Coordinates of C-alpha atoms (C1' of nucleotides) in Angstrom, one line a residue:
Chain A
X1 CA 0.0 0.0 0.0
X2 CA 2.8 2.6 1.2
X3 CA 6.1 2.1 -0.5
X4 CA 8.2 2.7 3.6
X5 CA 11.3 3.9 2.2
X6 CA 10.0 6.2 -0.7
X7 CA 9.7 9.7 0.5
X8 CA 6.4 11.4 0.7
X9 CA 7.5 14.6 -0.8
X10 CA 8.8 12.9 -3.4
X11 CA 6.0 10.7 -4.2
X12 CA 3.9 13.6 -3.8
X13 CA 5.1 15.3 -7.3
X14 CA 7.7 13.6 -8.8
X15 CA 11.0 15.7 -9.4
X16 CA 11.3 19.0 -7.4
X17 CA 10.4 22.1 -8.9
X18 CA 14.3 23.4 -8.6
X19 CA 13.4 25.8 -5.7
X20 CA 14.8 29.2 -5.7
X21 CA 17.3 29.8 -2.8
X22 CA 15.0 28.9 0.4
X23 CA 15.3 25.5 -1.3
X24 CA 16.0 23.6 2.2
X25 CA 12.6 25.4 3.8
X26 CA 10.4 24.5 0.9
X27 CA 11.7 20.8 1.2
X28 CA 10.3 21.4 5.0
X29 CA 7.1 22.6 4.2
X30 CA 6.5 19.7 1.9
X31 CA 7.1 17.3 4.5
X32 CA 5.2 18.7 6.9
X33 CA 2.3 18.7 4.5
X34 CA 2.9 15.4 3.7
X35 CA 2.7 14.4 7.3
X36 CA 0.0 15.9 8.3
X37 CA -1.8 14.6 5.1
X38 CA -0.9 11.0 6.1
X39 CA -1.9 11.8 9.6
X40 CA -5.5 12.8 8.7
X41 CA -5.8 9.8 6.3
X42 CA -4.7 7.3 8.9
X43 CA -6.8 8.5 11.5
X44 CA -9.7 9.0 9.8
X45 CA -9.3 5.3 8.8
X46 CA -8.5 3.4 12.3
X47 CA -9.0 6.6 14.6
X48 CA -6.5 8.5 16.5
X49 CA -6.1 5.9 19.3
X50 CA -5.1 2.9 17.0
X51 CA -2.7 5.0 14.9
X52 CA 1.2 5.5 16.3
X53 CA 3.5 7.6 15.6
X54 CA 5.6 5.7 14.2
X55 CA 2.4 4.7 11.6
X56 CA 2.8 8.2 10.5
X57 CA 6.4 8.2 10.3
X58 CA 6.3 5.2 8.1
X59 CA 3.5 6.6 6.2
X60 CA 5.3 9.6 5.6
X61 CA 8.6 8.2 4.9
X62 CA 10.8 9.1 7.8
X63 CA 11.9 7.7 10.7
X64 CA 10.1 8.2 14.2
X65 CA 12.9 10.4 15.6
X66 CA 12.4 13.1 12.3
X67 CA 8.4 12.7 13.3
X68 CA 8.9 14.5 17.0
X69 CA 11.1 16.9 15.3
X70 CA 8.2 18.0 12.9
X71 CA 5.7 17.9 15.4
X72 CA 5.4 17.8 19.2
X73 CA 2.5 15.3 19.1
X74 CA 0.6 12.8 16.8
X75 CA -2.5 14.7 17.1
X76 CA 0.0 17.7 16.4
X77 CA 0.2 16.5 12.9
X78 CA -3.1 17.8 11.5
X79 CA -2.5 21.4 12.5
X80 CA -1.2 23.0 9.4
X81 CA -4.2 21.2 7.4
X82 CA -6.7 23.0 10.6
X83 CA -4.7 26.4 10.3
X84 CA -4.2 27.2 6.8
X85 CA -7.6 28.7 6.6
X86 CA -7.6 30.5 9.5
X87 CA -4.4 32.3 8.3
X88 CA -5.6 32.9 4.4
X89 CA -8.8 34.5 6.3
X90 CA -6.7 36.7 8.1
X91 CA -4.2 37.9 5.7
X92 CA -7.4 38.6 3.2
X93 CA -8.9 41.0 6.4
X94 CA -5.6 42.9 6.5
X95 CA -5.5 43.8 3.0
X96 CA -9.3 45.2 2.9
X97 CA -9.4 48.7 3.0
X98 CA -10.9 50.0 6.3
X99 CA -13.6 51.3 4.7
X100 CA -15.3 48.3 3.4
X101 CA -17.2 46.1 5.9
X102 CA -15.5 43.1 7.3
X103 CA -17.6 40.3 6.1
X104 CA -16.6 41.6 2.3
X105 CA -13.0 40.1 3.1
X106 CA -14.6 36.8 4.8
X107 CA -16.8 36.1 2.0
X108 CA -14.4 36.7 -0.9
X109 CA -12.4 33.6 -1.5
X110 CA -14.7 30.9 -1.2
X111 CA -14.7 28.5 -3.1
X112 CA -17.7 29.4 -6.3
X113 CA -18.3 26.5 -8.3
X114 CA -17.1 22.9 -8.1
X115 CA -13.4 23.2 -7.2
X116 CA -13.1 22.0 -3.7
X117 CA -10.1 19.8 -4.3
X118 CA -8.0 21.4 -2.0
X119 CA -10.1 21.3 0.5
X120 CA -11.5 17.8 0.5
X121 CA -9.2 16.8 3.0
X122 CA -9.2 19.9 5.5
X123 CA -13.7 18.7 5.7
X124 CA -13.0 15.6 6.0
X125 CA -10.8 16.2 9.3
X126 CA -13.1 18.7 11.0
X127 CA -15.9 15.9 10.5
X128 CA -13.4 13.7 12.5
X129 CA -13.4 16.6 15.3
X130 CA -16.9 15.7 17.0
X131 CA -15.3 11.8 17.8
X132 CA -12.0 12.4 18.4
X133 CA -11.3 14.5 21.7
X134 CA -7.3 14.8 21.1
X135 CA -8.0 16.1 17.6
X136 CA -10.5 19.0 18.7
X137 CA -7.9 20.0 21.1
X138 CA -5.6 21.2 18.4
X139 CA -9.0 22.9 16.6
X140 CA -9.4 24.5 20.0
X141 CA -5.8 25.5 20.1
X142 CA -5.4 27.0 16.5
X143 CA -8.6 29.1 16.9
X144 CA -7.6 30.5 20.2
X145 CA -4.2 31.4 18.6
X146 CA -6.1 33.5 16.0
X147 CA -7.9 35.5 18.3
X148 CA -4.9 38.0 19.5
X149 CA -4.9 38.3 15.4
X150 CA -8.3 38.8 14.7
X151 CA -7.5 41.7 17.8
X152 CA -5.2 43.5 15.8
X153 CA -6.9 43.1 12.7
X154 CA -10.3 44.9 14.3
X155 CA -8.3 47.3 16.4
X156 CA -6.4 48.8 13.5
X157 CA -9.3 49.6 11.8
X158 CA -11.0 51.4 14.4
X159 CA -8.0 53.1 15.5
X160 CA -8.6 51.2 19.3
X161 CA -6.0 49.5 20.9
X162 CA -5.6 45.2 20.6
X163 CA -5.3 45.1 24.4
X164 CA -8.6 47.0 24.8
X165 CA -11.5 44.9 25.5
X166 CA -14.0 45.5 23.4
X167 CA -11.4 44.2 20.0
X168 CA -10.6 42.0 21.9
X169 CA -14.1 40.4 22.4
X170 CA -15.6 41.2 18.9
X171 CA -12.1 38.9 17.6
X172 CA -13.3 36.2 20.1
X173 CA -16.7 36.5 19.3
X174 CA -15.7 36.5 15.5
X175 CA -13.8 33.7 15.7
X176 CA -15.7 31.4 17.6
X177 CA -18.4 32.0 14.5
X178 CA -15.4 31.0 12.0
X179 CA -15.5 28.2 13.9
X180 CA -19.2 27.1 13.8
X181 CA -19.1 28.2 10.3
X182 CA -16.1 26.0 9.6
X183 CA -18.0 23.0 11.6
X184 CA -21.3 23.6 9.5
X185 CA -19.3 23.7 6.4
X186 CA -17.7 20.4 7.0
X187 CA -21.2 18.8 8.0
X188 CA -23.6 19.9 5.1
X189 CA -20.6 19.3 2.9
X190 CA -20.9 15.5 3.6
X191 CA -25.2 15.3 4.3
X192 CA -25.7 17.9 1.1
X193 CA -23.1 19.0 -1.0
X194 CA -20.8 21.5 -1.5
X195 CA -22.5 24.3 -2.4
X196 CA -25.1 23.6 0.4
X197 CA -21.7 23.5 2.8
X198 CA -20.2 26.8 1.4
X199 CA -23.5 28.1 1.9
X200 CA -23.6 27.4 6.2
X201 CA -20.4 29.1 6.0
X202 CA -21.7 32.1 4.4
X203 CA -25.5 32.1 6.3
X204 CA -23.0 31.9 9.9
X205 CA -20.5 34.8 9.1
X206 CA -22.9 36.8 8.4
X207 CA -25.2 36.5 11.2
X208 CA -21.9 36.9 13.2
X209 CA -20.6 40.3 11.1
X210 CA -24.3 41.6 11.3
X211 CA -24.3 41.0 15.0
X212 CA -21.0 42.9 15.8
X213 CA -21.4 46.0 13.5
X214 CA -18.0 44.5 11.5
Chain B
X1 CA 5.4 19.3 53.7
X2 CA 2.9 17.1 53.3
X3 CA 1.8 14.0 54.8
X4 CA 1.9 11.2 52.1
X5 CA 0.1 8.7 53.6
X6 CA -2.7 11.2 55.0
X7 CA -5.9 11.2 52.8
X8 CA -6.5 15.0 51.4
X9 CA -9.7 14.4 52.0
X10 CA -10.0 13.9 55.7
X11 CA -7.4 16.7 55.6
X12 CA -9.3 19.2 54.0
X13 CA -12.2 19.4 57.0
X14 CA -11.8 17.0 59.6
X15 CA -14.1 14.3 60.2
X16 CA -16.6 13.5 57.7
X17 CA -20.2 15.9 58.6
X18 CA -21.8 12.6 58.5
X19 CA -23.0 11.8 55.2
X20 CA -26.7 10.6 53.9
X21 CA -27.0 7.9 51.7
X22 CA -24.8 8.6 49.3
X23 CA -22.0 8.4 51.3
X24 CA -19.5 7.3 48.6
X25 CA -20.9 9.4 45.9
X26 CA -20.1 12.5 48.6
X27 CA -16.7 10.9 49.3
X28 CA -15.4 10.5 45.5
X29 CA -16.4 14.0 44.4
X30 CA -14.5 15.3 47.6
X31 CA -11.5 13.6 45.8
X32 CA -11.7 14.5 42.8
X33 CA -11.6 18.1 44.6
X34 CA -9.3 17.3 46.7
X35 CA -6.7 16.3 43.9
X36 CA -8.2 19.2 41.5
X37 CA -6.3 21.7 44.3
X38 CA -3.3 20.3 44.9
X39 CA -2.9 19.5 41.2
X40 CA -3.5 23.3 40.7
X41 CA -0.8 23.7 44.0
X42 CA 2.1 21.8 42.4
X43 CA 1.3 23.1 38.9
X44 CA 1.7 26.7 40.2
X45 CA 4.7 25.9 42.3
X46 CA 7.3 23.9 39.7
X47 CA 5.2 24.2 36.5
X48 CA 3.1 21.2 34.9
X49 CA 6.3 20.0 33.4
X50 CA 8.4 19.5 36.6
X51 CA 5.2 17.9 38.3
X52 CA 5.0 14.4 37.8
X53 CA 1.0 12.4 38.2
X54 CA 3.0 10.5 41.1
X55 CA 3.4 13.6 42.7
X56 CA 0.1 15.0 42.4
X57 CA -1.0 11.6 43.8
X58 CA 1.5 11.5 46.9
X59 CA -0.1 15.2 47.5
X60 CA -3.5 14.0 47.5
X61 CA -2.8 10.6 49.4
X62 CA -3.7 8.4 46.9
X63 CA -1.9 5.7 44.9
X64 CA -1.1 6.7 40.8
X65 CA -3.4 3.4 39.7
X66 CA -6.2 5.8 41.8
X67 CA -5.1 8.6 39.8
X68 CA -5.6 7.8 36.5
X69 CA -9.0 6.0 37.7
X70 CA -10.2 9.6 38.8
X71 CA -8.8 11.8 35.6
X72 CA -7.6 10.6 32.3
X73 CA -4.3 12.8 32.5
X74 CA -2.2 15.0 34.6
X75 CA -3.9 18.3 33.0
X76 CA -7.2 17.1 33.8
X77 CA -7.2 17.1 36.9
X78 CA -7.7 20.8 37.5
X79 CA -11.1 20.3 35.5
X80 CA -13.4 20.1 38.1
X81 CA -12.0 24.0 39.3
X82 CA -12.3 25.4 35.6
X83 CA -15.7 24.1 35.4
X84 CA -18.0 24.6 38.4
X85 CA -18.0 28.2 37.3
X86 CA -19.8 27.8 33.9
X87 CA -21.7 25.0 35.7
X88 CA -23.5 27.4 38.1
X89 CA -23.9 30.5 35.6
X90 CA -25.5 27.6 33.4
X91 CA -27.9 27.1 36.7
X92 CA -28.5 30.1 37.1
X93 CA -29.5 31.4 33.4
X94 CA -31.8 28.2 33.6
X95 CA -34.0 29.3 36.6
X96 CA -33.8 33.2 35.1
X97 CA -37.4 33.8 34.0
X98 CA -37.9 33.5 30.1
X99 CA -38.8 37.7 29.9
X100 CA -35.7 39.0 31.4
X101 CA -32.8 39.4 30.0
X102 CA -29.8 37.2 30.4
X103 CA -27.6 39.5 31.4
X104 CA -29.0 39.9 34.9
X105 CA -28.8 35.9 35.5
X106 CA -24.7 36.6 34.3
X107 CA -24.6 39.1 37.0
X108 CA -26.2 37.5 39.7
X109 CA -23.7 35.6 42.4
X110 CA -20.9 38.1 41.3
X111 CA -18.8 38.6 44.9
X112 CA -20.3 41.5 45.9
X113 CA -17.8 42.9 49.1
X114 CA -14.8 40.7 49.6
X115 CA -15.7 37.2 50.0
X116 CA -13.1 36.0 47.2
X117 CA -12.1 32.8 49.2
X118 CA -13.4 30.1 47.3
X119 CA -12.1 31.8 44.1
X120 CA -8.9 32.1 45.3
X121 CA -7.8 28.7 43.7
X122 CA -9.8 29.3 40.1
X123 CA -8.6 33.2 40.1
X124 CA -4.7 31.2 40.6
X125 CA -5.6 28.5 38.0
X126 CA -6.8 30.9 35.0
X127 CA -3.3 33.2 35.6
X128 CA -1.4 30.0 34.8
X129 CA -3.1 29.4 31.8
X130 CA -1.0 31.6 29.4
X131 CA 2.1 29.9 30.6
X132 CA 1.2 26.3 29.7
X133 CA -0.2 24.8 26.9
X134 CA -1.6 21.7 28.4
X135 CA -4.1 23.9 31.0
X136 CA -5.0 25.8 28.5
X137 CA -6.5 23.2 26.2
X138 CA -8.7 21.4 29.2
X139 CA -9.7 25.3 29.5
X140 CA -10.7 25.3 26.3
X141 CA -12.1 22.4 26.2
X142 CA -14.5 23.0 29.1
X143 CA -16.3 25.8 27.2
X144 CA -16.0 24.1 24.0
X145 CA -18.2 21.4 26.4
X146 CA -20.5 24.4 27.6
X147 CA -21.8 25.9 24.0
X148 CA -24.4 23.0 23.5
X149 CA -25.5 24.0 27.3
X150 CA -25.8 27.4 26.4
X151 CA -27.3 26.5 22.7
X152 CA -30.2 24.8 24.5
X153 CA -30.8 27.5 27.2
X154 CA -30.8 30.5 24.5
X155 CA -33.3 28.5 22.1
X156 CA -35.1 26.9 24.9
X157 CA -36.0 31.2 25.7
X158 CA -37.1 31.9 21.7
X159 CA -38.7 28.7 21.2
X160 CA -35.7 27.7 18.4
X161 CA -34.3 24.5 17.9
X162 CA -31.4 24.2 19.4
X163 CA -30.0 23.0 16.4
X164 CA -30.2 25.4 14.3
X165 CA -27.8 28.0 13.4
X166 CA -28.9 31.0 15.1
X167 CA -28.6 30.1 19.1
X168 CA -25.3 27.7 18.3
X169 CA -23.6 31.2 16.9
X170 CA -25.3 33.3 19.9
X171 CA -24.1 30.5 22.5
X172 CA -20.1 30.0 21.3
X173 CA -20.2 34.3 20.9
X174 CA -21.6 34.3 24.4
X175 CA -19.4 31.3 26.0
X176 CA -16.5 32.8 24.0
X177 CA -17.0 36.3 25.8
X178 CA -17.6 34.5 29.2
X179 CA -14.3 32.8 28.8
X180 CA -12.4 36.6 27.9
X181 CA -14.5 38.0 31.1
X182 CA -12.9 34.9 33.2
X183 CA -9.8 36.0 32.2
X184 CA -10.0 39.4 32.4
X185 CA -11.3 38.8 35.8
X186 CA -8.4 36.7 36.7
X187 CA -5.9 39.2 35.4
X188 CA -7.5 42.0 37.0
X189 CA -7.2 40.4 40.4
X190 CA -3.3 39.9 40.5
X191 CA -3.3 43.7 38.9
X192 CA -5.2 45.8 40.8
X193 CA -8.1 44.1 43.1
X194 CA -10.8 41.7 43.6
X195 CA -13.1 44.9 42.8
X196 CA -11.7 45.7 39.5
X197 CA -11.5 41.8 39.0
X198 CA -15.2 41.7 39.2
X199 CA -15.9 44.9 37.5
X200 CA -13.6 43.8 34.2
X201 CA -15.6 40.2 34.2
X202 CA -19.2 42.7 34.0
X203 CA -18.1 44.9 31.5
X204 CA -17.0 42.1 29.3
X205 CA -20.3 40.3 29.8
X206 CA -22.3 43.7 29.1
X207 CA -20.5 44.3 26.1
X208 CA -21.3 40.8 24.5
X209 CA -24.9 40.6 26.0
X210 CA -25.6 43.7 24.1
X211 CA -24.3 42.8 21.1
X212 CA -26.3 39.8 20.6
X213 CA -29.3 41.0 21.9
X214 CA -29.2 38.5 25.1
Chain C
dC1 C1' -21.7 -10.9 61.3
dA2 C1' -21.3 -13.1 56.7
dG3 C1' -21.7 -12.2 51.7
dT4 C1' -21.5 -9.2 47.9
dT5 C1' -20.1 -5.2 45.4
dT6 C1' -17.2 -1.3 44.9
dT7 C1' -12.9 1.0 45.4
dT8 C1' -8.2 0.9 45.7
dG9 C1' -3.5 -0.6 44.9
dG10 C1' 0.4 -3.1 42.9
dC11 C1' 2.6 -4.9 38.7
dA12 C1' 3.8 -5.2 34.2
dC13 C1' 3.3 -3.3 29.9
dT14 C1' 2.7 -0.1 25.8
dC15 C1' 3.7 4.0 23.7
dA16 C1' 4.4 9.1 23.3
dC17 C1' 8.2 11.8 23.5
dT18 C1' 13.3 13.5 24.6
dG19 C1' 18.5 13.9 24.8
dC20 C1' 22.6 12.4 22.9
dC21 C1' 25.6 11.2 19.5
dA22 C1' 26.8 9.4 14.9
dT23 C1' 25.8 9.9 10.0
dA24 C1' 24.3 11.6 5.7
dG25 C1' 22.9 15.4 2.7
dT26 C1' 23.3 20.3 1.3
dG27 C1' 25.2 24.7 0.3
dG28 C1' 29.2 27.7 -0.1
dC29 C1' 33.9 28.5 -1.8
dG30 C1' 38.5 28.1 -3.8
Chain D
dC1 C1' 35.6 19.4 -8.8
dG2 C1' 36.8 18.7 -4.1
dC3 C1' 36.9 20.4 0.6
dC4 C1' 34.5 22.4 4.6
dA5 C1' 30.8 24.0 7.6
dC6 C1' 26.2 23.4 8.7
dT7 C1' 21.9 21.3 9.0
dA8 C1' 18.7 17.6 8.7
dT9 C1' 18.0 12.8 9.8
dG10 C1' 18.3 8.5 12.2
dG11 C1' 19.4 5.1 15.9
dC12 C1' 19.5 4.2 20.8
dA13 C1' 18.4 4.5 25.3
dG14 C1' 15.7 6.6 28.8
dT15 C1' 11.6 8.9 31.2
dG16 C1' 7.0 9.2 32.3
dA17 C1' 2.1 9.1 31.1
dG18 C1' -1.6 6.1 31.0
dT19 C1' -3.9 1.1 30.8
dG20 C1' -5.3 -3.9 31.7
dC21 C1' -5.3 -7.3 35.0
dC22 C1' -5.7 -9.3 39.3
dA23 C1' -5.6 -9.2 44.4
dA24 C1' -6.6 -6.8 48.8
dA25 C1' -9.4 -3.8 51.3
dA26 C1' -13.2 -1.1 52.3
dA27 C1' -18.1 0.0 52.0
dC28 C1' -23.0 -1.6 51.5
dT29 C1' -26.6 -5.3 52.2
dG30 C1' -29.3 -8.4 54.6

DNA sequence: CAGTTTTTGGCACTCACTGCCATAGTGGCG
DNA sequence: CGCCACTATGGCAGTGAGTGCCAAAAACTG
């Protein structure tokens, strides 16, 4: 099924793309992908419990030892597949002008028509999060390390500052409904289809914008 | 220090005020307690790191097997402390008539003067939390447990299913801001005063009651 | 007080993770 | 091309968290 000694970077396209300089971090990056890809698909098949770390080491092509350099944790694994959407979302916020309403920048970006390849596999592991306590941890943990972001993002644009309280409880408050929204997403994805998923997204970010006055 | 082979709970107030019935039931809850504060003890003194279960256990007067029979890991066992606080304001909001407004059940059983001894050890608790990881997720974790609670109470008042979108966003906005007022309370305390401590965790709650129209 | 159930403790075991050191790639430079 | 510095990887051994299993003790029942 896995070939154990064939690298998953390499497997995962063929010859490398002969990196510019940073050639060493993007070689990294790939690996961590790849782990964390091999980490959702493993658990999602025998559960988090039943799955070592040295599956995921094997799946992935490295040794145990490289593993727990890459990641503190086998449930660890899945965070850059949890987090990349959180960070697109907040890089989009920062480059809307401070005139136009927040949910403008939340809404833009979302996947239109049929092209949810990229994503497939990000919805399939928040549908893992409801059974799998040591997974929703890390959910938990990437959302909560948005929020001091989500504070500067608000307080910049109303001149406030991030350690005030009220930015500070809009980002909470925003974030947790990213969250939902991410959640509903995942679960009308898999009962309707995409659209309908995209859809929850859009219906929860909105009551959550309108709510705030973002 | 402490006397190892002495059970924490007879410790903690003597001999036993004569229990009904459900003797045991009373005794195991005093346990879990009873480890839940000197977990939180040991934790604040050397960090969770440098505090090892068998140490928590030896504090407590227990065996490690009885441990892990009472919490499921090391971090766990300040639980019960993180979540008797949600647990009552739960109560509370309950038994708060359907035609007032939440906010006055969130306000009720505030300290009023300068009772602030049964807090001390939560107050203690939720300063740690920035410092280490591990607390921070079974913090999370307790409110992530709370937002169905608070999903049911908020539809249960509008006559909504609890499933649907609308009170699930209201109830993680709400539980989010309860959780920033917690620690702005917290914070407060070590800053300034139990007062100010009490008056931060209000304003926070105002500011989100408001904005959802709770 | 005897019998039954529940709770606790001891023991051995698995596995997540870490520090230490050797080795193999990788990039820079004459 | 060949040498050198550096970094990434791997192996090995160790710690400690957490679990299953069984025996001892304590609590509840009649």
């Amino acid at each position: 099924m896995q070939q154990p000694g064939t690298r998953a970077a390499e497997r995962a396209e063929g010859p490398r793309p002969s990196g510019r300089p940073p050639l060493t971090e993007r070689r990294k990056a790939e690996t961590r992908l790849d782990i964390a890809y091999e980490a959702v698909r493993l658990f999602a098949e025998r559960g988090v419990a039943a799955t070592s770390g040295e599956d995921i080491a094997r799946a992935a092509g490295i040794s145990p030892r490289t593993l727990w350099r890459y990641f503190p944790s086998k449930e660890e694994c899945v965070r850059p597949l949890l987090s990349t959407g959180l960070e697109t979302t907040a890089r989009r916020l920062r480059e809307l002008p401070a005139d136009r309403p927040l949910r403008e920048g939340l809404e833009a970006g979302l996947p239109q028509a049929g092209e949810a390849d990229t994503t497939t596999a990000q919805l399939q592991l928040i549908r893992l999060l409801p059974g799998e306590p040591g997974l929703r941890a890390v959910w938990l943990r990437v959302h909560h390390d948005a929020e001091h972001v989500f504070a500067g993002i608000i307080a910049a644009r109303t001149g406030a500052d991030p350690a005030d309280l009220v930015p500070r409880l809009k980002a909470v408050m925003l974030n947790g409904a990213l969250r939902v929204a991410a959640e509903e997403w995942a679960r009308r994805s898999a009962e309707a289809d995409q659209a309908a998923g995209v859809e929850g997204f859009r219906q929860a970010v909105l009551q959550a914008t309108e709510a705030l006055g973002l």
